[in-house]
Short mmCIF file of C-alpha atoms in Angstrom, two decimals:
data_model
loop_
_atom_site.label_atom_id
_atom_site.label_comp_id
_atom_site.label_asym_id
_atom_site.label_seq_id
_atom_site.Cartn_x
_atom_site.Cartn_y
_atom_site.Cartn_z
CA MET A 419 41.82 47.03 126.21
CA LEU A 420 38.97 44.95 127.46
CA ALA A 421 35.26 44.81 126.84
CA SER A 422 33.30 46.32 129.68
CA ARG A 423 30.26 44.97 131.47
CA LYS A 424 29.01 48.57 131.57
CA GLY A 425 27.16 50.35 128.84
CA THR A 426 24.47 52.87 128.14
CA ARG A 427 22.50 50.57 125.87
CA GLY A 428 20.39 48.67 128.36
CA GLY A 429 23.22 46.67 129.87
CA THR A 430 24.96 45.85 126.61
CA MET A 431 28.71 45.73 126.72
CA ARG A 432 31.14 47.82 124.73
CA CYS A 433 34.92 47.79 124.41
CA THR A 434 36.50 49.05 127.63
CA TRP A 435 38.62 51.70 125.94
CA ALA A 436 35.38 53.44 124.95
CA GLU A 437 34.27 53.78 128.57
CA ARG A 438 36.93 56.38 129.45
CA SER A 439 34.98 59.41 128.22
CA ASP A 440 31.75 60.47 126.54
CA ILE A 441 33.59 61.47 123.37
CA GLU A 442 35.23 58.04 123.11
CA ARG A 443 31.88 56.30 123.76
CA ALA A 444 30.26 58.28 120.95
CA PHE A 445 33.14 57.55 118.55
CA HIS A 446 33.05 53.84 119.42
CA ASP A 447 29.29 53.56 119.17
CA THR A 448 28.87 55.37 115.85
CA GLU A 449 32.15 55.31 113.88
CA TRP A 450 34.91 52.98 115.10
CA GLY A 451 34.91 49.79 113.06
CA VAL A 452 32.29 50.94 110.54
CA PRO A 453 33.60 50.28 106.99
CA VAL A 454 34.64 53.51 105.25
CA HIS A 455 35.35 53.72 101.51
CA ASP A 456 35.30 57.47 100.95
CA ASP A 457 38.83 58.83 100.34
CA ARG A 458 38.27 62.02 102.32
CA GLN A 459 36.97 60.13 105.34
CA ILE A 460 39.77 57.58 105.17
CA PHE A 461 42.33 60.39 104.92
CA GLU A 462 40.74 62.13 107.91
CA ARG A 463 41.03 58.96 110.00
CA LEU A 464 44.66 58.50 108.92
CA ALA A 465 45.36 62.14 109.83
CA LEU A 466 43.70 61.70 113.23
CA CYS A 467 45.81 58.59 113.87
CA THR A 468 48.89 60.61 112.87
CA VAL A 469 48.01 63.33 115.35
CA GLN A 470 47.16 60.74 118.02
CA ALA A 471 50.66 59.20 118.06
CA GLY A 472 51.68 59.40 121.72
CA LEU A 473 48.39 61.03 122.82
CA ALA A 474 45.10 59.79 124.22
CA LEU A 475 42.33 59.27 121.68
CA ARG A 476 39.98 61.54 123.66
CA THR A 477 42.50 64.40 123.29
CA VAL A 478 42.47 64.07 119.50
CA LEU A 479 38.70 63.61 119.28
CA ALA A 480 38.24 66.78 121.34
CA LYS A 481 40.33 68.66 118.75
CA ARG A 482 38.71 67.02 115.72
CA ASP A 483 36.49 69.96 114.77
CA SER A 484 39.45 72.35 114.95
CA LEU A 485 41.53 69.96 112.85
CA ARG A 486 38.72 69.74 110.29
CA ALA A 487 38.58 73.53 110.08
CA ALA A 488 42.36 73.90 109.86
CA PHE A 489 42.60 71.25 107.15
CA HIS A 490 39.68 72.35 104.96
CA GLY A 491 37.34 69.54 105.99
CA PHE A 492 40.15 67.12 105.13
CA ASP A 493 39.88 67.97 101.45
CA ILE A 494 42.98 66.15 100.22
CA ALA A 495 43.75 68.44 97.26
CA ARG A 496 43.39 71.60 99.38
CA ILE A 497 45.67 70.17 102.08
CA ALA A 498 48.23 69.18 99.46
CA ALA A 499 48.22 72.77 98.17
CA MET A 500 48.87 74.29 101.61
CA THR A 501 51.91 76.54 101.78
CA ASP A 502 54.40 76.87 104.62
CA ASP A 503 52.54 80.05 105.62
CA ASP A 504 49.30 78.03 105.80
CA ILE A 505 51.04 75.46 108.02
CA ALA A 506 52.26 78.30 110.27
CA VAL A 507 48.65 79.44 110.70
CA VAL A 508 47.60 75.90 111.67
CA LEU A 509 50.46 75.72 114.17
CA SER A 510 49.27 78.97 115.79
CA ASP A 511 45.78 77.53 116.37
CA ARG A 512 45.36 76.49 120.01
CA GLY A 513 42.49 74.21 118.95
CA VAL A 514 44.77 71.73 117.22
CA VAL A 515 47.65 69.57 118.40
CA ARG A 516 50.49 71.94 117.62
CA ASN A 517 53.21 69.48 116.72
CA ARG A 518 55.07 70.70 113.65
CA LEU A 519 56.15 67.22 112.50
CA LYS A 520 52.59 65.86 112.68
CA ILE A 521 51.03 68.91 111.00
CA GLU A 522 53.59 68.86 108.19
CA ALA A 523 53.11 65.10 107.83
CA ILE A 524 49.40 65.62 107.14
CA ARG A 525 50.29 67.95 104.25
CA SER A 526 52.97 65.64 102.86
CA ASN A 527 50.64 62.65 103.22
CA ALA A 528 47.97 64.54 101.25
CA ARG A 529 50.50 65.05 98.47
CA ALA A 530 51.40 61.36 98.53
CA THR A 531 47.69 60.49 98.53
CA LEU A 532 47.19 62.43 95.30
CA ARG A 533 49.93 60.30 93.73
CA ILE A 534 48.19 57.12 94.94
CA VAL A 535 44.86 58.32 93.52
CA ALA A 536 46.52 59.03 90.17
CA GLU A 537 48.08 55.55 90.14
CA HIS A 538 45.33 53.41 91.71
CA GLY A 539 42.13 55.38 91.18
CA SER A 540 41.47 56.01 94.87
CA LEU A 541 43.05 55.87 98.30
CA SER A 542 40.26 53.51 99.32
CA THR A 543 41.08 50.98 96.59
CA PHE A 544 44.76 51.09 97.49
CA LEU A 545 44.33 50.70 101.28
CA TRP A 546 41.49 48.17 101.21
CA GLY A 547 43.75 46.05 99.00
CA PHE A 548 45.73 45.13 102.12
CA VAL A 549 42.67 43.66 103.84
CA ASP A 550 41.60 40.02 103.74
CA PRO A 551 37.80 40.23 103.45
CA ASN A 552 37.48 36.62 104.64
CA LEU A 553 39.43 37.19 107.85
CA THR A 554 37.25 36.78 110.92
CA ARG A 555 38.83 37.94 114.13
CA ARG A 556 37.50 36.90 117.48
CA ARG A 557 38.90 38.83 120.40
CA ALA A 558 37.52 37.97 123.79
CA ASN A 559 36.86 40.70 126.32
CA ALA A 560 39.96 39.68 128.28
CA ASP A 561 42.28 39.91 125.27
CA PRO A 562 44.29 43.09 124.62
CA LEU A 563 43.37 45.31 121.70
CA PRO A 564 45.78 44.50 118.85
CA GLY A 565 48.25 47.26 117.98
CA ARG A 566 49.44 45.83 114.67
CA SER A 567 48.86 43.03 112.20
CA GLU A 568 50.54 41.51 109.17
CA ALA A 569 48.24 43.66 107.02
CA SER A 570 49.22 46.85 108.86
CA ASP A 571 52.90 45.90 108.49
CA ARG A 572 52.46 45.57 104.72
CA MET A 573 50.37 48.75 104.52
CA SER A 574 52.97 50.69 106.49
CA ASP A 575 55.79 49.51 104.22
CA ALA A 576 53.81 50.46 101.11
CA LEU A 577 52.78 53.88 102.41
CA ARG A 578 56.32 54.72 103.49
CA ALA A 579 57.60 53.65 100.07
CA LYS A 580 55.11 56.12 98.57
CA GLY A 581 56.41 58.97 100.74
CA PHE A 582 54.03 58.90 103.71
CA ARG A 583 55.27 60.12 107.08
CA PHE A 584 53.92 58.97 110.45
CA ALA A 585 52.76 55.77 108.74
CA GLY A 586 54.15 53.11 111.06
CA THR A 587 52.37 49.83 111.57
CA ALA A 588 50.63 50.99 114.78
CA ILE A 589 49.23 54.09 113.06
CA CYS A 590 48.13 52.01 110.07
CA HIS A 591 46.47 49.45 112.32
CA ALA A 592 44.66 52.16 114.29
CA MET A 593 43.39 53.61 111.01
CA MET A 594 42.32 50.12 109.87
CA GLN A 595 40.38 49.66 113.12
CA SER A 596 38.80 53.08 112.81
CA THR A 597 37.70 52.57 109.19
CA GLY A 598 36.40 49.03 109.63
CA MET A 599 39.17 47.41 107.62
CA VAL A 600 39.51 45.09 110.61
CA ASN A 601 36.95 44.30 113.28
CA ASP A 602 38.76 44.58 116.60
CA HIS A 603 35.64 44.98 118.72
CA ALA A 604 35.55 42.38 121.47
CA VAL A 605 33.06 39.61 120.65
CA GLU A 606 31.04 40.65 123.71
CA CYS A 607 30.78 44.25 122.48
CA PHE A 608 27.41 45.22 121.02
CA ARG A 609 29.29 46.58 117.96
CA TYR A 610 31.08 43.30 117.16
CA GLY A 611 28.42 42.03 114.74
#
């Protein structure tokens, strides 16, 4: 993905991937890359990355409100308590991505998250522990958007060891980008700083 010379902010540039749709522009301009430390918000971003596997980001963002409703505002404890009947109701909702493996993974990941919170105090503390706060990344507008990193490899291994599903390195890296754990904005993008 490249930084674009287009933009709605008086000629400022943004990452090219964000120029594909209004919903992606809004996500890029207000959320993507902003540091998040709230467990519920981090879990939501991880769940969205889980659902996104193999799909366009704009597809998932368009279904975000339905996913929030189906998963109780991404309340981790409520998701963990969902029954198979509750999952069946979610799978019947045309507003969500109706992939049984992904929907069930969100529930099982909520259960694993509760174990992490019990052990480490918070999901945020656990996941941010994989990040090097001194790492400065400089990606030029012509460079591709990274799909993994050493940190996402380590995070993926740790999450899988704790029972997470759909927690490969690409999903972890996408979540890290989304929650500001890494800054993968192009240096020319107005959001880089």
